[in-house]
Short mmCIF file of C-alpha atoms (C1' of nucleotides) in Angstrom, two decimals:
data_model
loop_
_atom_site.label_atom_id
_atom_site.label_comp_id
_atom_site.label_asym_id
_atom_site.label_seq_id
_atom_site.Cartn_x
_atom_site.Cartn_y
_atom_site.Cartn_z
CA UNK A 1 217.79 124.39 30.51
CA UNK A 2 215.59 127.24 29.99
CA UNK A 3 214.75 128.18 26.39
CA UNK A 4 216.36 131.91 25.24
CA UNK A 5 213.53 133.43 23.05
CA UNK A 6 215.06 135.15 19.92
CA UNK A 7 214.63 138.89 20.75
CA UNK A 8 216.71 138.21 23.54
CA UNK A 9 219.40 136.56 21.57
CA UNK A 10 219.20 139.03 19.20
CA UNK A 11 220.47 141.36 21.73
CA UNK A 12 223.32 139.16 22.76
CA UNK A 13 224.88 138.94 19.65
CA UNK A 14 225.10 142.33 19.02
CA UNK A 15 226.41 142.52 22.55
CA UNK A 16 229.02 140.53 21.14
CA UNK A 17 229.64 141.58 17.19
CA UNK A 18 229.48 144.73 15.26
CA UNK A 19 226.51 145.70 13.66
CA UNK A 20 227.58 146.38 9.90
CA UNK A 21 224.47 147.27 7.75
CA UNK A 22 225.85 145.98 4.66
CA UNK A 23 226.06 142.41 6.35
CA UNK A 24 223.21 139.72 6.37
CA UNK A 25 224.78 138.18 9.60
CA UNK A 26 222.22 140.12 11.89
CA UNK A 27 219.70 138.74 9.58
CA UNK A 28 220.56 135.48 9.91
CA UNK A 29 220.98 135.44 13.47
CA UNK A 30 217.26 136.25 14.21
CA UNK A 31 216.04 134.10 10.94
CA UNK A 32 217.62 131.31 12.92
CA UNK A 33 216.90 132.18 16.54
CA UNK A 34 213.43 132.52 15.74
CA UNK A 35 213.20 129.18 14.16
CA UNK A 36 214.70 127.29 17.19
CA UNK A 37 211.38 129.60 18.77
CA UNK A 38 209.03 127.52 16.61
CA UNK A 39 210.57 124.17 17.13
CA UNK A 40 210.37 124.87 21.10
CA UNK A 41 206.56 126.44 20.73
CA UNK A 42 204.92 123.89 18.14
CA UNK A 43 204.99 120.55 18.86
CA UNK A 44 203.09 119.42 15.89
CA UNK A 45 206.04 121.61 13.96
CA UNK A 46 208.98 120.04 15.67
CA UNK A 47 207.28 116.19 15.52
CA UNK A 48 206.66 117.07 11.62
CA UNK A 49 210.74 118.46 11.33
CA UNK A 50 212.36 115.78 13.34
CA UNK A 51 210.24 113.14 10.72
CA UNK A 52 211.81 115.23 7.59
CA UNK A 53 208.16 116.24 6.57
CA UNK A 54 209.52 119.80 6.93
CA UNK A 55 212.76 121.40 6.48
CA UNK A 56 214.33 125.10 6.35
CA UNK A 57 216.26 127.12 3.76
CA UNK A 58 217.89 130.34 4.40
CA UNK A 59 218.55 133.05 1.70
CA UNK A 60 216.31 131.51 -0.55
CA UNK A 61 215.34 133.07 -4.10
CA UNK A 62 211.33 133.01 -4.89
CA UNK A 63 210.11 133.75 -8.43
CA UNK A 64 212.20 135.48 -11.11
CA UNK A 65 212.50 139.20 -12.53
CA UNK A 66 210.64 141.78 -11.55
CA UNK A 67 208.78 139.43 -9.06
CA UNK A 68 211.73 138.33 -7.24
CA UNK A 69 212.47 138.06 -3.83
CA UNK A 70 215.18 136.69 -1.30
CA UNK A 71 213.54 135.78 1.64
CA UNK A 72 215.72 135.59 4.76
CA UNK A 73 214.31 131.77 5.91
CA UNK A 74 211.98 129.81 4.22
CA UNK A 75 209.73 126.30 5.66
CA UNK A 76 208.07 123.98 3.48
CA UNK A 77 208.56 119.98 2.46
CA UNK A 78 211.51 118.40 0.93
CA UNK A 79 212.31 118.85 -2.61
CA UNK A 80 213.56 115.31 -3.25
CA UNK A 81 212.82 111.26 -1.88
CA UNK A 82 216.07 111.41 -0.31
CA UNK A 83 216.15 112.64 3.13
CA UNK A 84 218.19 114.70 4.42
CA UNK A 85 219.64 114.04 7.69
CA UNK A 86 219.43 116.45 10.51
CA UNK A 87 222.78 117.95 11.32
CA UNK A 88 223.87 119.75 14.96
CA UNK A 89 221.48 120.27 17.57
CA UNK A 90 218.54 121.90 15.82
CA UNK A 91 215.70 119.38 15.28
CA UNK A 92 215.18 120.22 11.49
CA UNK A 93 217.09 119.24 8.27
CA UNK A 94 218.50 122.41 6.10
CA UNK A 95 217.04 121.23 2.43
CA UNK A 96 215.78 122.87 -0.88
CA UNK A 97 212.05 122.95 -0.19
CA UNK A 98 209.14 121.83 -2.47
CA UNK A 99 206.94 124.18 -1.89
CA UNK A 100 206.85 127.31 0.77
CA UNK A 101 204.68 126.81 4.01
CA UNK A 102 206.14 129.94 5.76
CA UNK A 103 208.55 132.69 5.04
CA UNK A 104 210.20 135.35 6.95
CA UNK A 105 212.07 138.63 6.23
CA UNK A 106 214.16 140.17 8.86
CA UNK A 107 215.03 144.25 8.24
CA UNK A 108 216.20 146.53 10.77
CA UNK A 109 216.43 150.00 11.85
CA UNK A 110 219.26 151.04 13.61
CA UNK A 111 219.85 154.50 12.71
CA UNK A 112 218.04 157.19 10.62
CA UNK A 113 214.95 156.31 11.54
CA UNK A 114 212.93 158.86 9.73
CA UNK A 115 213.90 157.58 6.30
CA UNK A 116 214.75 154.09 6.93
CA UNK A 117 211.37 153.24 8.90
CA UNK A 118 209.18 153.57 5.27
CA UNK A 119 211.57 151.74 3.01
CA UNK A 120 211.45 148.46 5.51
CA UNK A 121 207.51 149.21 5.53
CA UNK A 122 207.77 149.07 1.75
CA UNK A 123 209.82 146.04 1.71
CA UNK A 124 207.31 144.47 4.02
CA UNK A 125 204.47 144.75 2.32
CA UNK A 126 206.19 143.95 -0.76
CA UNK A 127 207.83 140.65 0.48
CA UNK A 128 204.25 139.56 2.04
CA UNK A 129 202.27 140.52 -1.70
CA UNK A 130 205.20 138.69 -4.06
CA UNK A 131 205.24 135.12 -1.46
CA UNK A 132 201.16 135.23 -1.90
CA UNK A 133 201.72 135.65 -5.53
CA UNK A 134 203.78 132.23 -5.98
CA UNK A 135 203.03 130.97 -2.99
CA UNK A 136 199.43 131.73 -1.69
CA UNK A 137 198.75 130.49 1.57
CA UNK A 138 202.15 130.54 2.80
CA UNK A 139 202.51 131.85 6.42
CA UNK A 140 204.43 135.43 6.10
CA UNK A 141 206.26 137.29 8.58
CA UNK A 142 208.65 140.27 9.22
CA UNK A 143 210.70 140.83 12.28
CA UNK A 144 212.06 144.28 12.29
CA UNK A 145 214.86 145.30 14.32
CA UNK A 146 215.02 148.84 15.84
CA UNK A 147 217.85 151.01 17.49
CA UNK A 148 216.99 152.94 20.09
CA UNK A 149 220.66 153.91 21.31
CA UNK A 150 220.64 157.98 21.82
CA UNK A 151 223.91 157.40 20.01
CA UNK A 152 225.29 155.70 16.74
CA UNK A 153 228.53 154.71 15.13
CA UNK A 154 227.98 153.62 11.34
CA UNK A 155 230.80 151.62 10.10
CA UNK A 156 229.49 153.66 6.70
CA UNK A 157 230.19 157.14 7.66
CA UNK A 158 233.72 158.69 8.30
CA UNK A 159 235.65 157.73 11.52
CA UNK A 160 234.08 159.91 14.51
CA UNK A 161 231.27 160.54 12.86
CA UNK A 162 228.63 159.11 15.77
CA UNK A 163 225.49 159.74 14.73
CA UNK A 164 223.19 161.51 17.68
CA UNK A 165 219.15 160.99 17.90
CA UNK A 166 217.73 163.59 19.80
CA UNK A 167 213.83 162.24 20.35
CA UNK A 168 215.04 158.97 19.81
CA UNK A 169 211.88 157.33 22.30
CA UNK A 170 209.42 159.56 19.83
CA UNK A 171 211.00 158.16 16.44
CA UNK A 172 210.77 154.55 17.76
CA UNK A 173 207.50 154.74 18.76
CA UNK A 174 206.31 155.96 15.45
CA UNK A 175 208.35 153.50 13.91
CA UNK A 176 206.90 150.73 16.15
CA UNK A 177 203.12 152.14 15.18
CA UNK A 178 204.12 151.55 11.53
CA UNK A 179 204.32 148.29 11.94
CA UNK A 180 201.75 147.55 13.99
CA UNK A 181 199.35 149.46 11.64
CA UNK A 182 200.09 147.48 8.61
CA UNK A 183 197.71 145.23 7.29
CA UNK A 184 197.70 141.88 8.24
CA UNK A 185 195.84 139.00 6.81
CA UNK A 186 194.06 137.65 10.26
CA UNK A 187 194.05 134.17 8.81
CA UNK A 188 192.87 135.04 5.44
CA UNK A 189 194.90 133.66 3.04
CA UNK A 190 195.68 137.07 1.53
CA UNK A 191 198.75 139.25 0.01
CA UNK A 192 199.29 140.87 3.43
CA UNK A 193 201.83 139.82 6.08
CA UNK A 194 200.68 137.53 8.87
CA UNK A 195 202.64 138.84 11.32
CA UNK A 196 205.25 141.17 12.30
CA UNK A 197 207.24 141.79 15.36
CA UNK A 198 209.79 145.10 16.18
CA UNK A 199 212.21 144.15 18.65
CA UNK A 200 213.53 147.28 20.25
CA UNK A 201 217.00 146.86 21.49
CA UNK A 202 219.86 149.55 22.93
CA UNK A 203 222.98 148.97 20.37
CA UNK A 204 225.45 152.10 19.58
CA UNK A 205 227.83 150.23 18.01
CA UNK A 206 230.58 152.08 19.94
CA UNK A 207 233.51 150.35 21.66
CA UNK A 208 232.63 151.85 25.08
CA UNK A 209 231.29 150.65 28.46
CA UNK A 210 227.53 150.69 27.00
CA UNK A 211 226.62 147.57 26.79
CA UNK A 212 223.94 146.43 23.88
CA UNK A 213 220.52 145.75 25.83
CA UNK A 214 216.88 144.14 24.71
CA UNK A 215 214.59 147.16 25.78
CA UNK A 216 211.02 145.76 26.55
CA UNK A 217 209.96 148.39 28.96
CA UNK A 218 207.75 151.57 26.71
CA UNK A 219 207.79 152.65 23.69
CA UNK A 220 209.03 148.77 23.16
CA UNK A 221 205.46 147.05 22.66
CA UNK A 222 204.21 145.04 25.34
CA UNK A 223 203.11 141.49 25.87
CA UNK A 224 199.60 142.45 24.31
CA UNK A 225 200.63 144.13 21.76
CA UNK A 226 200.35 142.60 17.86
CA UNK A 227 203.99 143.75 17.28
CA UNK A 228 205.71 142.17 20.67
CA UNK A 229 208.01 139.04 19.57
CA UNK A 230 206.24 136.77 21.63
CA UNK A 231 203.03 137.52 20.58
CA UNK A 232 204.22 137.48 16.66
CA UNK A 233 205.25 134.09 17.70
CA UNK A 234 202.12 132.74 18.96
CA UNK A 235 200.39 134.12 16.44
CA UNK A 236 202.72 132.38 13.62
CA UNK A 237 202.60 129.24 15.44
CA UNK A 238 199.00 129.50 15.61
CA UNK A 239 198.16 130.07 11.89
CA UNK A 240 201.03 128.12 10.59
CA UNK A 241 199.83 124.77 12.89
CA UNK A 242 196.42 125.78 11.65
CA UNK A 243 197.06 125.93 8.22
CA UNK A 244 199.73 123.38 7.18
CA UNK A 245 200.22 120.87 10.39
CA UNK A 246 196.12 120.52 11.09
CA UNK A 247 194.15 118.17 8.63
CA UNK A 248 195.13 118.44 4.78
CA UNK A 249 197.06 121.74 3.66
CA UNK A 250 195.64 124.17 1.18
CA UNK A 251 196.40 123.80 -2.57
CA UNK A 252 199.13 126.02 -3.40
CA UNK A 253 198.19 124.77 -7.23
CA UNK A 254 194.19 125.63 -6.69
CA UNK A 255 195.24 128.96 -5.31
CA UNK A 256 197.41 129.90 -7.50
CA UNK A 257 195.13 128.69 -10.77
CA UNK A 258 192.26 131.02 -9.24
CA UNK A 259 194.77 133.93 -8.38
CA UNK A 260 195.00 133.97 -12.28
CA UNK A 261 191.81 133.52 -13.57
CA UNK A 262 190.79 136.54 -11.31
CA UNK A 263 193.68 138.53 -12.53
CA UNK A 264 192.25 137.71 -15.94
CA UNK A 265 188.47 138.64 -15.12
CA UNK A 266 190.06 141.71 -13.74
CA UNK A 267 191.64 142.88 -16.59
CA UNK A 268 188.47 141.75 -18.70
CA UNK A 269 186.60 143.84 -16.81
CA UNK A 270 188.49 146.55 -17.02
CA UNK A 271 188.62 146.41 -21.29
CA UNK A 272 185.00 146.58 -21.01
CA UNK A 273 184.45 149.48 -18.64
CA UNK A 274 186.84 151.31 -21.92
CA UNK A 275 185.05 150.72 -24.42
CA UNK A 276 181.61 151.52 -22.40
CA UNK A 277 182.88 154.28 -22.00
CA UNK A 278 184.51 154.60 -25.63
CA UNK A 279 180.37 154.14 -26.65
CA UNK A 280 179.13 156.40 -24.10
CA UNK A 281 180.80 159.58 -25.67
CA UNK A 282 180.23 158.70 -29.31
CA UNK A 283 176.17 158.73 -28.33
CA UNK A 284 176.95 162.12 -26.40
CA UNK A 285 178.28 163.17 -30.22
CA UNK A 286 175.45 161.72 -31.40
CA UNK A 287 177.43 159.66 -33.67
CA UNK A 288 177.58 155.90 -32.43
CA UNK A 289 180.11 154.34 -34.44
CA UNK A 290 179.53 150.63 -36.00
CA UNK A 291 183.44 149.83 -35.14
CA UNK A 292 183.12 151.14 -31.01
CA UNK A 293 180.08 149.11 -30.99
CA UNK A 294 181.84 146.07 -31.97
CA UNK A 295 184.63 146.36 -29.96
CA UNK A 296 182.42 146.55 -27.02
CA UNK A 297 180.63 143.15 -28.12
CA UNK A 298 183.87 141.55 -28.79
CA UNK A 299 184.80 142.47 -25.23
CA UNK A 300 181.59 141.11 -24.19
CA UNK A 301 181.89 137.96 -25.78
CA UNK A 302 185.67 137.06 -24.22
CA UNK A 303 184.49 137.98 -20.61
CA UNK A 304 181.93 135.21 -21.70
CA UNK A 305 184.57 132.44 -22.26
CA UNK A 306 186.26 133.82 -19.08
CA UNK A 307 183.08 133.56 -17.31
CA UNK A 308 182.44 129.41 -18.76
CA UNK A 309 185.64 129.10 -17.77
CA UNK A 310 185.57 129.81 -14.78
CA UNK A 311 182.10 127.52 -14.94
CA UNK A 312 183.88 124.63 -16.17
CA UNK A 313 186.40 124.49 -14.19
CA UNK A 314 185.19 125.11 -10.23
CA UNK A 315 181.32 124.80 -10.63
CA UNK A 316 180.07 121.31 -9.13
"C1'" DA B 1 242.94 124.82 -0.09
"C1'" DA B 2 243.75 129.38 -1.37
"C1'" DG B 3 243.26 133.37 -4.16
"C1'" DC B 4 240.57 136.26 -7.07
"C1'" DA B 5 237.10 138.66 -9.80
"C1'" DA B 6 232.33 139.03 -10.80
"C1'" DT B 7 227.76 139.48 -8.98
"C1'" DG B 8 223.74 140.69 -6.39
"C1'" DG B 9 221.47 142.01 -2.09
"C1'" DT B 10 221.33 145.36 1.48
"C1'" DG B 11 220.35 149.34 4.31
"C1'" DG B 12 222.27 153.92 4.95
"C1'" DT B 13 223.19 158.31 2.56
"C1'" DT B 14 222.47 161.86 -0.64
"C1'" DC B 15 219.76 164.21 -3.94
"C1'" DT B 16 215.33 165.98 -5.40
"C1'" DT B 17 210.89 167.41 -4.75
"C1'" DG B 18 206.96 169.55 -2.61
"C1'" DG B 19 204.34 171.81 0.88
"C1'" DG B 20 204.04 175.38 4.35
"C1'" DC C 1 213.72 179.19 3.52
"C1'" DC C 2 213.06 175.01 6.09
"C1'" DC C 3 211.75 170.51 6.87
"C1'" DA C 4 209.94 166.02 5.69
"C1'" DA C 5 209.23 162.42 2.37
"C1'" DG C 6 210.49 159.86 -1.58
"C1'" DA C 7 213.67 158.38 -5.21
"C1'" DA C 8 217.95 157.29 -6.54
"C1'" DC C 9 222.40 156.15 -5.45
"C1'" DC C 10 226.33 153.79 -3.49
"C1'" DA C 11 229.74 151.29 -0.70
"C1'" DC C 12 230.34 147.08 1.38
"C1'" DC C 13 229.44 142.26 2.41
"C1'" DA C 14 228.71 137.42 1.27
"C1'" DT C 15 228.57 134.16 -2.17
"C1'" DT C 16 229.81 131.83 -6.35
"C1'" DG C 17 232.48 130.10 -9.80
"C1'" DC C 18 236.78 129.93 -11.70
"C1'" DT C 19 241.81 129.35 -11.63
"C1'" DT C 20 246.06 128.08 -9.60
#
DNA sequence: AAGCAATGGTGGTTCTTGGG
DNA sequence: CCCAAGAACCACCATTGCTT
């Protein structure tokens, strides 16, 4: 039986169900379909899943207060020795991972465009800089859904209040170069998303004879596009096989130790340059102070540490 | 198992601001 | 005065934990 990619299946269940924007069904839908696309692209993926070396959580909560995000599906290795069997037909075992190998947020755009289109860039970017912060390394991706029915029914706004898009091809393609135009990590390991896709479908939400469609002819991005599903898959598959499945997996400890220490030079170096500057305008008064003087050495002296440190720890 | 209230995430909507 | 962009808000959904 031939294998339904999840753009397509996207657009069959909203064929079939309401869109309601306060749900996370939608989400979940494509969180899922697009894992059954790995498992059916990656062999090394599905060979590691079916042995329990690698198993999925959806909803899942990373880091705490300000730096907290629920991401939509989540990869990684088993918490615990147990294993947990695989249940139903998809080759992978639903478990509280160990550590995060890859992580995906799924937004979408079905209807005021103009507004909606920056807040989902924002929450991109800032889903793709918190999973490097706890969990460098990890493969991150966005798949962002966008509407580009003429017509609209929110189940939000009054009863026969259908929203109308005049332009509607113009606002999609924008939106579409939004996403294609964000930075991406190109294998770096990086706080920038790895890859994103927009799947463009035709969804009014109306109980009428128009029947949802998957739209892949222009402005929908085609096959050689960085944004089109199927080339967001490959190019998941690609650096997640490359990263995690390939010889020995980068340490999430290592990275995250160094992601510190920089943070810490940073903000070192950033004392210093204040009180440089601090002793740069008391000479201009021609009145160099004993105390800004100090301050500056002190500085000085606790980038030192930093610095042997740093030496200690990572120099051969 | 069923009912219920509390809670938090979500994406659209409204309000505010700023530039021309 | 108008439009676009951003911030703030809000109504609803799903989930959880508790009680019956």
């Amino acid at each position: 039986m031939a294998h339904t990619y999840g753009d397509e299946r996207i657009a069959e269940w909203l064929r079939e169900n309401e869109y309601h924007p306060r749900s996370s069904k939608h989400g979940s839908v494509s969180c899922l379909a697009l894992l059954d696309d790995l498992l059916y692209e990656s062999d090394l993926f599905r060979e590691a899943a079916e042995a329990g070396e690698i198993v999925y959580e959806e909803d899942y909560t990373v880091g705490e207060g300000e730096l907290r995000w629920n991401v939509d599906l989540v990869l990684g290795p088993p918490t615990n020795e147990v294993e947990t069997p695989i249940e139903g037909d998809r080759q992978i075992a639903e478990a509280n991972p160990e550590e995060i190998w890859l992580a995906i947020d799924a937004k979408s755009v079905m209807t005021e465009h103009q507004k909606a289109r920056r807040n989902r860039q924002r929450d991109i970017n800032g889903f793709a800089d918190i999973m490097y912060h706890h969990y460098p390394g990890a493969v991150a991706g966005g798949v962002l859904l966008i509407n580009i029915a003429d017509q609209f029914r929110s189940p939000l706004r009054d009863e026969g209040d259908i929203t109308e898009h005049d332009n509607i091809e113009r606002l999609v393609e924008e939106t579409i170069e939004i996403f294609r135009t964000i930075d991406r990590s190109e294998g770096e390991i990086d706080p920038n998303v790895d890859a994103a896709a927009t799947v463009v479908v035709d969804h009014t939400n109306l109980d009428d004879d128009h029947e949802t469609q998957l739209v892949e002819d222009p402005p929908a991005p085609g096959e050689n596009s960085i944004v089109n599903y199927r080339t967001f898959l490959s190019i998941i598959v690609e650096t997640f096989e490359e990263r995690f499945l390939i010889g020995d997996p980068p340490n999430m400890a290592t990275l995250r130790e160094a992601d510190t220490l920089r943070n810490e030079l940073n903000e070192q170096v950033v004392e210093l340059l204040h009180y440089v500057h601090e002793v740069g305008v008391t000479m201009e008064q021609g009145e160099v102070s004993e105390d800004s003087i100090e301050d500056l050495r002190e500085t000085l002296g606790q980038l030192e540490d930093l610095v042997d440190g740093v030496e200690q720890r990572h120099a051969e």
